[in-house]
PDB file of C-alpha atoms and ligand atoms in Angstrom:
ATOM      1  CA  UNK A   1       2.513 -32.635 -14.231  1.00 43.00           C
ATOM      2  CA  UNK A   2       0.565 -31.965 -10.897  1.00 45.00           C
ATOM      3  CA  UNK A   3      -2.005 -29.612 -10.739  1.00 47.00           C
ATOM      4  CA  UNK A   4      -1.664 -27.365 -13.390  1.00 54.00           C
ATOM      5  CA  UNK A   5      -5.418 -27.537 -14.382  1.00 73.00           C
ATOM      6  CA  UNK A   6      -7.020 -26.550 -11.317  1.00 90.00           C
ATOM      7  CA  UNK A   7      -9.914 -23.771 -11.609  1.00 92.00           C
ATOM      8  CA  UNK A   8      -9.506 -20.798 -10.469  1.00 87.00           C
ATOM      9  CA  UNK A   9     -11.900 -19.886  -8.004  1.00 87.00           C
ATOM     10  CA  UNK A  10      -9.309 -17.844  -5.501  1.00 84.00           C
ATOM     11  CA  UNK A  11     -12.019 -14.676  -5.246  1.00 86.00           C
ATOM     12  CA  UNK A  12     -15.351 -16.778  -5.574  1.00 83.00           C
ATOM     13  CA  UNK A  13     -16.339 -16.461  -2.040  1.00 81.00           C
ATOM     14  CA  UNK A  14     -16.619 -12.873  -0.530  1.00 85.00           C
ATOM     15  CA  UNK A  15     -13.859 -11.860   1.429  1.00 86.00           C
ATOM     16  CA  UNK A  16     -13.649  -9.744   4.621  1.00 87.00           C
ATOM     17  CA  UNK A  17     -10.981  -7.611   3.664  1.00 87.00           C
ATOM     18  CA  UNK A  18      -9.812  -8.371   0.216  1.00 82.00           C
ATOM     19  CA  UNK A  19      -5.657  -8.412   0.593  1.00 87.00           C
ATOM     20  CA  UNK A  20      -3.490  -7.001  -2.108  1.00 85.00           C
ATOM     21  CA  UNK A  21      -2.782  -9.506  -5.073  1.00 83.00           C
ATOM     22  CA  UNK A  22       0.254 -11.991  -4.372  1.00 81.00           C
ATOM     23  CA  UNK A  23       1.871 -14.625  -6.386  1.00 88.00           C
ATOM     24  CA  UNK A  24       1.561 -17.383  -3.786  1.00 89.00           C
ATOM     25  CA  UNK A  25       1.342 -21.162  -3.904  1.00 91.00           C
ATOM     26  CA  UNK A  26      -2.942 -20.754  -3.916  1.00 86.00           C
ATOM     27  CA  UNK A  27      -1.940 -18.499  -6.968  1.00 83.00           C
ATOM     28  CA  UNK A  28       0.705 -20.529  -8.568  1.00 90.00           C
ATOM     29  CA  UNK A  29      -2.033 -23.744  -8.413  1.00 88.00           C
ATOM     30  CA  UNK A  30      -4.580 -22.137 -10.494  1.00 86.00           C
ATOM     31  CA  UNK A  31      -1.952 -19.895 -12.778  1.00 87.00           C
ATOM     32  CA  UNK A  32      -2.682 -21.268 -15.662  1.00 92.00           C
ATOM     33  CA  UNK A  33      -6.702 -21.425 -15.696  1.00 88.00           C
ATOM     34  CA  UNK A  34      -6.464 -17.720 -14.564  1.00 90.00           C
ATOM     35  CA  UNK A  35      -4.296 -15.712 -17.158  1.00 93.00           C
ATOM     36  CA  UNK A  36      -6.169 -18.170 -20.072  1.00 94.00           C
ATOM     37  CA  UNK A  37      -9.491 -16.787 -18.527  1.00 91.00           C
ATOM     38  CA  UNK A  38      -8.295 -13.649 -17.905  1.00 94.00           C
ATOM     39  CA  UNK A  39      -5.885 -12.182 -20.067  1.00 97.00           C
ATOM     40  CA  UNK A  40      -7.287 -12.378 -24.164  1.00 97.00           C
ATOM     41  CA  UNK A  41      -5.357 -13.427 -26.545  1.00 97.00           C
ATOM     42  CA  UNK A  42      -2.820 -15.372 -24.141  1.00 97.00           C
ATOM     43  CA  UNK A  43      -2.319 -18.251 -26.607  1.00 97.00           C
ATOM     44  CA  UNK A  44      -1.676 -16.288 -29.621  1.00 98.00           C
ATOM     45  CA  UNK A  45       0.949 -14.211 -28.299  1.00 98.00           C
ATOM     46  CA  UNK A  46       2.725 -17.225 -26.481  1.00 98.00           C
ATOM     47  CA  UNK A  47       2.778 -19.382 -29.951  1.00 98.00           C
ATOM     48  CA  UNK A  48       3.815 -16.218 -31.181  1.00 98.00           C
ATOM     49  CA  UNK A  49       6.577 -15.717 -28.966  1.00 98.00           C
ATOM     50  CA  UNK A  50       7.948 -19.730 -30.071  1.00 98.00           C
ATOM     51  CA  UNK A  51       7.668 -17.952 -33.362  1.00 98.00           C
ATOM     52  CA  UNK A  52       9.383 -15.459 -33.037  1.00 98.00           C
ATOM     53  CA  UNK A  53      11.979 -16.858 -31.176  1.00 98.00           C
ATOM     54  CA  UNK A  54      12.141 -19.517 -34.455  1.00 97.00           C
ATOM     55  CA  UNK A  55      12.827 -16.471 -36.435  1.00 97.00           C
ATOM     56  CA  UNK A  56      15.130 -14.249 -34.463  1.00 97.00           C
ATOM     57  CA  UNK A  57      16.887 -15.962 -32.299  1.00 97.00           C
ATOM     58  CA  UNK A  58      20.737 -15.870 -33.175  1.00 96.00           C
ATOM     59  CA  UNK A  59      23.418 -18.542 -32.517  1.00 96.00           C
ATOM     60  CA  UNK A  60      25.816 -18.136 -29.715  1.00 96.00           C
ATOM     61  CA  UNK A  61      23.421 -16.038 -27.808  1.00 98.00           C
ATOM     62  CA  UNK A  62      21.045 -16.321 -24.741  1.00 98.00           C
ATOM     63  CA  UNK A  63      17.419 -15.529 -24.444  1.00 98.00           C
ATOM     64  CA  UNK A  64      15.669 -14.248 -21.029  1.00 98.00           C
ATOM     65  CA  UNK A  65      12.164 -14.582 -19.989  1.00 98.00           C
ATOM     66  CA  UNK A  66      11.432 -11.998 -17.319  1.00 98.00           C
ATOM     67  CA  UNK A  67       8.590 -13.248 -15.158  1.00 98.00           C
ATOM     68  CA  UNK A  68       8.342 -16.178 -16.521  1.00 98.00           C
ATOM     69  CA  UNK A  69       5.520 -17.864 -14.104  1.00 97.00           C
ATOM     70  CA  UNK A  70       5.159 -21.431 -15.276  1.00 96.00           C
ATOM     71  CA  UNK A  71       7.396 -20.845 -17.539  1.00 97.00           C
ATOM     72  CA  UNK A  72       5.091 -21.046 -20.525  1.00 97.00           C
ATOM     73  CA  UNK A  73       6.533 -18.655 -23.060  1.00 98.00           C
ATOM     74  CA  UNK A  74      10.250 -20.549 -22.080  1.00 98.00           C
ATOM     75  CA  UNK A  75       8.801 -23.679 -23.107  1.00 98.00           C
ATOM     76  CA  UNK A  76       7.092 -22.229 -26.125  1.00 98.00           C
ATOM     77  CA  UNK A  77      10.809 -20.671 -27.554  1.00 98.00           C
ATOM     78  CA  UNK A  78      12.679 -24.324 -26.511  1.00 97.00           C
ATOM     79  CA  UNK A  79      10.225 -25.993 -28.841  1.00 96.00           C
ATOM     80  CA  UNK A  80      11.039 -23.431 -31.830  1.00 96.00           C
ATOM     81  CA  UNK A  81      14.852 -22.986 -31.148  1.00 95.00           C
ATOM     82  CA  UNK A  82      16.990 -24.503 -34.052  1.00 88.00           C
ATOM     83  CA  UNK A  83      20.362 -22.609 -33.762  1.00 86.00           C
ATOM     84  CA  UNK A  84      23.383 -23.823 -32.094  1.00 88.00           C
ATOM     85  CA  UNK A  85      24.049 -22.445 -28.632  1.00 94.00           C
ATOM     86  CA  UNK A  86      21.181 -20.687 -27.824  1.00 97.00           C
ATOM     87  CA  UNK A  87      20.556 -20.958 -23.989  1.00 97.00           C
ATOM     88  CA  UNK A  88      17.506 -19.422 -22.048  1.00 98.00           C
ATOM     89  CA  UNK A  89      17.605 -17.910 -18.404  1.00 98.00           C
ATOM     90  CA  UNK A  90      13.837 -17.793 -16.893  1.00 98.00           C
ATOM     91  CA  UNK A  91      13.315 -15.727 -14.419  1.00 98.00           C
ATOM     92  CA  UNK A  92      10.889 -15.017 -11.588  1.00 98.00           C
ATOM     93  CA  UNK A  93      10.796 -13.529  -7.610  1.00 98.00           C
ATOM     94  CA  UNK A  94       8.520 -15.999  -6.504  1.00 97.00           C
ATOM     95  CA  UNK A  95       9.575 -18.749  -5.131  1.00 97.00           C
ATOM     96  CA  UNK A  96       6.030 -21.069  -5.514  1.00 96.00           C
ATOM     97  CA  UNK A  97       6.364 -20.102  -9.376  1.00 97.00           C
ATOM     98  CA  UNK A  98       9.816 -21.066  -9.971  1.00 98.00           C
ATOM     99  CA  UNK A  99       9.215 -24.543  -8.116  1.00 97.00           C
ATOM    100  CA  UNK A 100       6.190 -25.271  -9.952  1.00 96.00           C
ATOM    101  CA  UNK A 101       8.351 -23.395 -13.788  1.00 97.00           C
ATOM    102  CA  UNK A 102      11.223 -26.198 -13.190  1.00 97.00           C
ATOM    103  CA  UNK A 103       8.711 -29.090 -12.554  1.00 96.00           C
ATOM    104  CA  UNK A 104       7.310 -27.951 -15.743  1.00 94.00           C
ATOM    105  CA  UNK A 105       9.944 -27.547 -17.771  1.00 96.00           C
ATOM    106  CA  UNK A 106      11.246 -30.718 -16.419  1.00 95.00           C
ATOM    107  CA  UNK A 107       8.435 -32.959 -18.165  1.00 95.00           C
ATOM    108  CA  UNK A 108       9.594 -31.506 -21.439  1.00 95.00           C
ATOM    109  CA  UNK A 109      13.166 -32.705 -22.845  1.00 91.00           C
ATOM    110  CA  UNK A 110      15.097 -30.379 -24.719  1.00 94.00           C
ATOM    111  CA  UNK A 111      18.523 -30.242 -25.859  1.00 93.00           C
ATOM    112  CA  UNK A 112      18.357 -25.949 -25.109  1.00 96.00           C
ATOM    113  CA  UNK A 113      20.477 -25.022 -21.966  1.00 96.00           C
ATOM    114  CA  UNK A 114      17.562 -23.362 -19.501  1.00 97.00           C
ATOM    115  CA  UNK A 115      18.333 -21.789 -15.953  1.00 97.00           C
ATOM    116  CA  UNK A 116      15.648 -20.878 -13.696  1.00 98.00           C
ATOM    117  CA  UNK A 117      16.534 -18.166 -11.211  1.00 98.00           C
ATOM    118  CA  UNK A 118      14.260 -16.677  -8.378  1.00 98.00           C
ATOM    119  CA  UNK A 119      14.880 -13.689  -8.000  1.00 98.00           C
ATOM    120  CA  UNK A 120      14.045  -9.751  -8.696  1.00 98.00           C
ATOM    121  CA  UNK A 121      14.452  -9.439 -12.339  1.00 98.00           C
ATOM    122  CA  UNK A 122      16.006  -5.972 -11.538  1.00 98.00           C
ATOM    123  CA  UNK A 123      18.736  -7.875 -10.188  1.00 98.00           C
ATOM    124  CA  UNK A 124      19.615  -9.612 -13.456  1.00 98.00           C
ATOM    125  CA  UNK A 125      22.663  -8.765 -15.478  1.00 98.00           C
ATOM    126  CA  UNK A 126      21.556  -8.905 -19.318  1.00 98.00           C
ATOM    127  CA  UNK A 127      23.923  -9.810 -21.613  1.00 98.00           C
ATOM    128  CA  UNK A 128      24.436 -11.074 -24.929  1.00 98.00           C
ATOM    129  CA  UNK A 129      20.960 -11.271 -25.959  1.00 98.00           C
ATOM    130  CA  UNK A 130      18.815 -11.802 -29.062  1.00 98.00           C
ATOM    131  CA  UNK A 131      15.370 -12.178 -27.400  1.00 98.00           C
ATOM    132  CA  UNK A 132      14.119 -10.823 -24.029  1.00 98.00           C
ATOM    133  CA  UNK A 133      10.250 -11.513 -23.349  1.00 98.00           C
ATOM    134  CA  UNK A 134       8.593  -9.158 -20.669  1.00 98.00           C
ATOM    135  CA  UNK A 135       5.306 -11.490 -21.214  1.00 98.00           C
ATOM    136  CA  UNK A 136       3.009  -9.100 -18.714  1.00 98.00           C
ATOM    137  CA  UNK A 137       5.379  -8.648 -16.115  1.00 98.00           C
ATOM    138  CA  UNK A 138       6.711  -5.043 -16.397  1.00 98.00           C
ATOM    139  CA  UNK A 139       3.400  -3.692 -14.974  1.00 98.00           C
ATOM    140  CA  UNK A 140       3.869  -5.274 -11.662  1.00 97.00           C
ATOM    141  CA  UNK A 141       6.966  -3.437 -11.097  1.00 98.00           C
ATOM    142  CA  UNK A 142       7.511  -0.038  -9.691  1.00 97.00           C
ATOM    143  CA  UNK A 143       6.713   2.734 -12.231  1.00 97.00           C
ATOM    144  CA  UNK A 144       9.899   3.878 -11.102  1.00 98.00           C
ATOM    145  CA  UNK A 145      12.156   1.283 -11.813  1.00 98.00           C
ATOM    146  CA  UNK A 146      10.528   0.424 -15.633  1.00 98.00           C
ATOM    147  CA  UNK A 147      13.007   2.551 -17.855  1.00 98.00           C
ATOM    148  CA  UNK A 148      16.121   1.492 -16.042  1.00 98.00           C
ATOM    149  CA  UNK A 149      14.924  -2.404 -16.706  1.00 98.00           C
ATOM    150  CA  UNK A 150      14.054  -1.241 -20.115  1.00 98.00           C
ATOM    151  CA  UNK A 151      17.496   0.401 -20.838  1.00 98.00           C
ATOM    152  CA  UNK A 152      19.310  -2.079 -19.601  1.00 98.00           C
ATOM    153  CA  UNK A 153      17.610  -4.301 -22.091  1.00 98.00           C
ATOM    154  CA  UNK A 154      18.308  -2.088 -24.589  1.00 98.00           C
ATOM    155  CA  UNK A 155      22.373  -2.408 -23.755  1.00 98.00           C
ATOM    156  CA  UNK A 156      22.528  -5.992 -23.314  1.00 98.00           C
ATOM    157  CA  UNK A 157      20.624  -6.755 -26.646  1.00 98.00           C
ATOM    158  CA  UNK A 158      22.895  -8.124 -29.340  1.00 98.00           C
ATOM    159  CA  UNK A 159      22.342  -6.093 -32.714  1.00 98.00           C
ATOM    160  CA  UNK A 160      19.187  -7.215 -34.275  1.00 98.00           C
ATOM    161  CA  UNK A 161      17.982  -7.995 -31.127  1.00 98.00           C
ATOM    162  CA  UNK A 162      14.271  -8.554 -30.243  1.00 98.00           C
ATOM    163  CA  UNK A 163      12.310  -7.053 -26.669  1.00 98.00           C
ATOM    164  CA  UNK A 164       9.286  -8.732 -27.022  1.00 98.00           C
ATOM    165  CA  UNK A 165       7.214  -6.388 -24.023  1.00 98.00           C
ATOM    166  CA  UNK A 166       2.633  -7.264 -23.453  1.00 98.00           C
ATOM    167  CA  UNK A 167       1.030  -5.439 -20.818  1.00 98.00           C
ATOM    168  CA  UNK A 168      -2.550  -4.718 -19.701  1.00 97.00           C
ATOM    169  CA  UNK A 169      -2.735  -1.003 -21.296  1.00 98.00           C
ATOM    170  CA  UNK A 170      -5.048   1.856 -20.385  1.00 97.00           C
ATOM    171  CA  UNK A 171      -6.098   5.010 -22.382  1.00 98.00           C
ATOM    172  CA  UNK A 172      -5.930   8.627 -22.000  1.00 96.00           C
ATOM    173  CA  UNK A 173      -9.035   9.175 -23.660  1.00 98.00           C
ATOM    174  CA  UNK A 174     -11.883   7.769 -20.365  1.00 98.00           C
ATOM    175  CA  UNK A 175     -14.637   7.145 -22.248  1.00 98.00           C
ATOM    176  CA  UNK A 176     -12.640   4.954 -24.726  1.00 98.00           C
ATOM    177  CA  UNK A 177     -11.101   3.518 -21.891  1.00 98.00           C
ATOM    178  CA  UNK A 178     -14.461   2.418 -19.764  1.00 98.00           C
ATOM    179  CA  UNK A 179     -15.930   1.149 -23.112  1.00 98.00           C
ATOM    180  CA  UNK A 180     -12.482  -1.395 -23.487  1.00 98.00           C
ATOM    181  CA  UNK A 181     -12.647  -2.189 -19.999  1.00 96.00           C
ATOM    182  CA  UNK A 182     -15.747  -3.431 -20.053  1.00 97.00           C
ATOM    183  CA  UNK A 183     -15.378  -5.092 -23.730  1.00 98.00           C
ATOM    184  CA  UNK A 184     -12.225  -6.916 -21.310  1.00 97.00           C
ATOM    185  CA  UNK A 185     -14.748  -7.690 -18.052  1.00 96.00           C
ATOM    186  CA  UNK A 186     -17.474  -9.388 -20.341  1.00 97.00           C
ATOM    187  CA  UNK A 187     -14.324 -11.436 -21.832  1.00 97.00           C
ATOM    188  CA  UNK A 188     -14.039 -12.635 -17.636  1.00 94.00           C
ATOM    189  CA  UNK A 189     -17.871 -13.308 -17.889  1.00 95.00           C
ATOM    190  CA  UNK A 190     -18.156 -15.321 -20.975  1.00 96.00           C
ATOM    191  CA  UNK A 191     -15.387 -17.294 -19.166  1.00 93.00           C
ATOM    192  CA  UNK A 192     -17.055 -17.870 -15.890  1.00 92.00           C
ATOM    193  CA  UNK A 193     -15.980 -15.218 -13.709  1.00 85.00           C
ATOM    194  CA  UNK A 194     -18.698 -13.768 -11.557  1.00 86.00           C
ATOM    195  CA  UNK A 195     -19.254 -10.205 -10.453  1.00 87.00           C
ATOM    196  CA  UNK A 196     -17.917 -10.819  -6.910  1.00 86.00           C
ATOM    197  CA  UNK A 197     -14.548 -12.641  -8.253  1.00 80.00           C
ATOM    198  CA  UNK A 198     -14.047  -9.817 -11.007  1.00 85.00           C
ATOM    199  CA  UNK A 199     -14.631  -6.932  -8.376  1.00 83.00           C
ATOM    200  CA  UNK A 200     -12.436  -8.662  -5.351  1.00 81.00           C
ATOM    201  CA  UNK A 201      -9.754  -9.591  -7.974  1.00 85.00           C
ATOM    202  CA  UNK A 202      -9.992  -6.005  -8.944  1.00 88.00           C
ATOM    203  CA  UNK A 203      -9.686  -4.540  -5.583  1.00 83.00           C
ATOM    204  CA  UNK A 204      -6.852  -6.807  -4.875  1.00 85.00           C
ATOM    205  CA  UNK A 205      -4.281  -6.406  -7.566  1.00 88.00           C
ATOM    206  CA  UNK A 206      -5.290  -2.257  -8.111  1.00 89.00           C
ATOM    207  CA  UNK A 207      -2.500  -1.282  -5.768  1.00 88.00           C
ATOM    208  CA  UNK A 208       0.156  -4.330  -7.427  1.00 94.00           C
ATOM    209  CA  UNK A 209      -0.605  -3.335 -11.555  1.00 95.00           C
ATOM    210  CA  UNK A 210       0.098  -0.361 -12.840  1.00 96.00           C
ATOM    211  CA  UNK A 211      -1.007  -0.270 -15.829  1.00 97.00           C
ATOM    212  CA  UNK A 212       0.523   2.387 -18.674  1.00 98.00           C
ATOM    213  CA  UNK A 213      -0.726   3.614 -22.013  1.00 98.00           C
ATOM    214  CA  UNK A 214       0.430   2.673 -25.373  1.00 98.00           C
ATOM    215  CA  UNK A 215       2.055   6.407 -25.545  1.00 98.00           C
ATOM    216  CA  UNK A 216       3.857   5.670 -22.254  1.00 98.00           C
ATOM    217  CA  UNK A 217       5.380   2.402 -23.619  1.00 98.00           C
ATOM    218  CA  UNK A 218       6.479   4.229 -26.466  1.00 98.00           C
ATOM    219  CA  UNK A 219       8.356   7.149 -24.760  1.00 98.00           C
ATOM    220  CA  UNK A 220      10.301   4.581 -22.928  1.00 98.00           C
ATOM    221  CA  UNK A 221      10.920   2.964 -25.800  1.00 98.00           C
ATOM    222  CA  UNK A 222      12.476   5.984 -27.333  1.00 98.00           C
ATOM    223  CA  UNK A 223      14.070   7.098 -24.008  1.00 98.00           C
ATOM    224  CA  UNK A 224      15.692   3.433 -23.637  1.00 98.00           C
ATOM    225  CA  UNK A 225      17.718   4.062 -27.200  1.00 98.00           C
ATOM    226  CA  UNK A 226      14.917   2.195 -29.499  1.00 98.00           C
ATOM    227  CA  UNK A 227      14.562   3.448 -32.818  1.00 98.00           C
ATOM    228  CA  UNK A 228      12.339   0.581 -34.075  1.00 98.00           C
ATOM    229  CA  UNK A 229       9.189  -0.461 -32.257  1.00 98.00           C
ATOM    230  CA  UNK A 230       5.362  -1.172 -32.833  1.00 98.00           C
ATOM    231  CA  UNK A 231       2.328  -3.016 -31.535  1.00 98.00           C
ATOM    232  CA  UNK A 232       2.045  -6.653 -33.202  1.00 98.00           C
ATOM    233  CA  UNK A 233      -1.099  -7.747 -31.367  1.00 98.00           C
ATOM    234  CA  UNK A 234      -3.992  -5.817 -29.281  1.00 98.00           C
ATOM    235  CA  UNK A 235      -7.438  -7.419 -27.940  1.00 98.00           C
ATOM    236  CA  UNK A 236      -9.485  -5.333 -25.704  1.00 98.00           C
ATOM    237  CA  UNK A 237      -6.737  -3.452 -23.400  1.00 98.00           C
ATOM    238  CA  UNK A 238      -3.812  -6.052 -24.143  1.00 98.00           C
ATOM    239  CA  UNK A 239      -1.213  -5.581 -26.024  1.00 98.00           C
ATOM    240  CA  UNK A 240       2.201  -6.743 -27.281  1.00 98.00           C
ATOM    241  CA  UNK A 241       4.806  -5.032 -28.730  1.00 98.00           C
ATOM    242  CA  UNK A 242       8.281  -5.626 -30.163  1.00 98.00           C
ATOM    243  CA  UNK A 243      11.290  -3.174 -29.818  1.00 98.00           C
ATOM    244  CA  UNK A 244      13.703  -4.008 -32.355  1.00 98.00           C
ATOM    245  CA  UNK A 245      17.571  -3.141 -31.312  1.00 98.00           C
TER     246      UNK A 245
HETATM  247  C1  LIG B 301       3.637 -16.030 -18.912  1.00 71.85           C
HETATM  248  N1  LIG B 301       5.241 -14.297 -18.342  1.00 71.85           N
HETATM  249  O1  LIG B 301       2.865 -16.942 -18.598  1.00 71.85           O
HETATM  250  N2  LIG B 301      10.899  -9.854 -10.582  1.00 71.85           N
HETATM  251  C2  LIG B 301      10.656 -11.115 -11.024  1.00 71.85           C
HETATM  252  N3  LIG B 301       9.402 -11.578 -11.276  1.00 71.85           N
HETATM  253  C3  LIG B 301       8.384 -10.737 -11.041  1.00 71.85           C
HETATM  254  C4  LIG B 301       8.564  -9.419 -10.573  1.00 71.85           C
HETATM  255  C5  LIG B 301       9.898  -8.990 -10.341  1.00 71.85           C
HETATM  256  N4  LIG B 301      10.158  -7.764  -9.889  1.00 71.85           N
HETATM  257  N5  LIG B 301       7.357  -8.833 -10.432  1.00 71.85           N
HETATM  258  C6  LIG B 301       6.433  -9.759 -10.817  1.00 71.85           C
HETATM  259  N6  LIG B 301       7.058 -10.890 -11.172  1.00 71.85           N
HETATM  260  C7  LIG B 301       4.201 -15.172 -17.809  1.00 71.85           C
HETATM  261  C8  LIG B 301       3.117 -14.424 -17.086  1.00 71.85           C
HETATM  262  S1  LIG B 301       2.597 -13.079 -14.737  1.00 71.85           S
HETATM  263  C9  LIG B 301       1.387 -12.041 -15.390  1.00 71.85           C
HETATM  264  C10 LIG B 301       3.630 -13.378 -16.135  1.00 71.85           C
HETATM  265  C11 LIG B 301       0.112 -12.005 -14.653  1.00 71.85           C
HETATM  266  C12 LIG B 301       6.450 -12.134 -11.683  1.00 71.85           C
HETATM  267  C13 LIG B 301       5.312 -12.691 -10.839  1.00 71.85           C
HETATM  268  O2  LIG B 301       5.789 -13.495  -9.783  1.00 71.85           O
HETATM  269  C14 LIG B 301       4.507 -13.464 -11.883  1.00 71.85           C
HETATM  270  O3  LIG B 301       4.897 -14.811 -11.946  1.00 71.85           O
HETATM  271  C15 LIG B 301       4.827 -12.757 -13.205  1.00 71.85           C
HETATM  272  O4  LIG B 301       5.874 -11.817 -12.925  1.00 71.85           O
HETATM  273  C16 LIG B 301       3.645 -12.020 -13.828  1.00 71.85           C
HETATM  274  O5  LIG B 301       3.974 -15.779 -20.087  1.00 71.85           O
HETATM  275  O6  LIG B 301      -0.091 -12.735 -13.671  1.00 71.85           O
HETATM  276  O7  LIG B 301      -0.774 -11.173 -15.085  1.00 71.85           O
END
């Protein structure tokens, strides 16, 4: 597997004009040292994903990872699938991620049916589903657009069904919120980020991640036609839940 290991140094140098955050081949060949160094608690909610796609994955059914980058959290659930007929559908709009996701998934064997698709995971029809994974994706789409993705979850979710949603959150209460951001920016300098690649990486993905708070999540929840949901997991500002159909 090429290049998956490459540091992440994409805002180390300063930048004339800092351009807003992309998910671009430079992006897609440092990936996975930048959401392990960025994002806390990455591994444990990916193994936890294989988990709980162990657990709650149903025969006969297919399982949809929305965003899927490399494709890590798809490769997690293959290696924890047991049941018969369970096939997974990855998805993801850019095109350098979904190159780099089937390469990936392609030095793995595995006897689970998986389709990667680039495209706008608005556009995707979801049907028959025990297990969708938003695995931080729904906060780079349009604030608009999040409870129509989220209620169309909802529909295409067999009975017993799992949404497995993390996101970056933030918190009504500001001086909470400062005190957790910063408890998340000294998490970026214990792992080697400096203060001119934290504040450029800030500047360029504040206009692409909008970030919501846990009471947000929850009304959509609700609003979607959830009646069972809760945080499993929270470091700093990240979070994932589970919405239980
Ligand atoms: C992981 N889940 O490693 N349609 C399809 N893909 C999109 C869209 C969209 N509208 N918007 C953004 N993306 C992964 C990590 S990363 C999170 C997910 C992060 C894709 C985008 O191209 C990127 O690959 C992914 O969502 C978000 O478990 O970088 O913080």
């Amino acid at each position: 597997m090429a290049n998956t290991h490459i540091k992440d140094n994409i805002y180390a140098s300063p930048l004339n004009t800092v351009e807003d955050f992309v998910f671009d081949s430079a992006v897609v060949d440092v990936f996975s040292d930048m959401i392990k160094r960025s994002v806390p608690g990455y591994q444990t909610i990916i193994s936890t994903i294989g988990h709980l796609a162990q657990v709650h994955s149903q025969p006969n059914s297919t399982i949809y990872d929305l965003g899927c980058s490399l494709g890590t959290a798809t490769l997690a659930m293959r290696r924890s699938i047991k049941h018969e007929n369970v096939k997974i559908i990855a998805v993801d709009n850019s095109q350098a991620m979904v190159d780099k996701c089937n390469l990936h998934l392609q030095g793995y064997k595995s006897p689970i049916s998986t389709q990667v698709i680039c495209d706008d995971i608005l556009n995707i029809e979801i049907e028959n589903a025990s297990l969708v994974v938003l695995n931080f994706t729904l906060q780079f789409l349009n604030p608009n657009d999040r409870l129509q993705l989220i209620s169309r979850i909802y529909q295409g979710l067999k009975p017993g069904g799992l949404l497995v949603l993390s996101e970056k959150l933030s918190f009504n209460d500001t001086t909470c919120n400062a005190l957790i951001d910063e408890l998340h920016l000294d998490f970026k300098r214990a792992n080697g980020y400096s203060e001119l690649e934290i504040s450029q990486k800030r500047s360029a993905i504040e206009n692409v991640m909008r970030i919501d708070s846990l009471e947000c999540h929850y009304d959509r929840f609700k609003q979607a036609g959830f009646d069972h949901f809760q945080q499993w997991y929270q470091c700093f500002n990240f979070t994932s839940m589970v919405a239980i159909k």
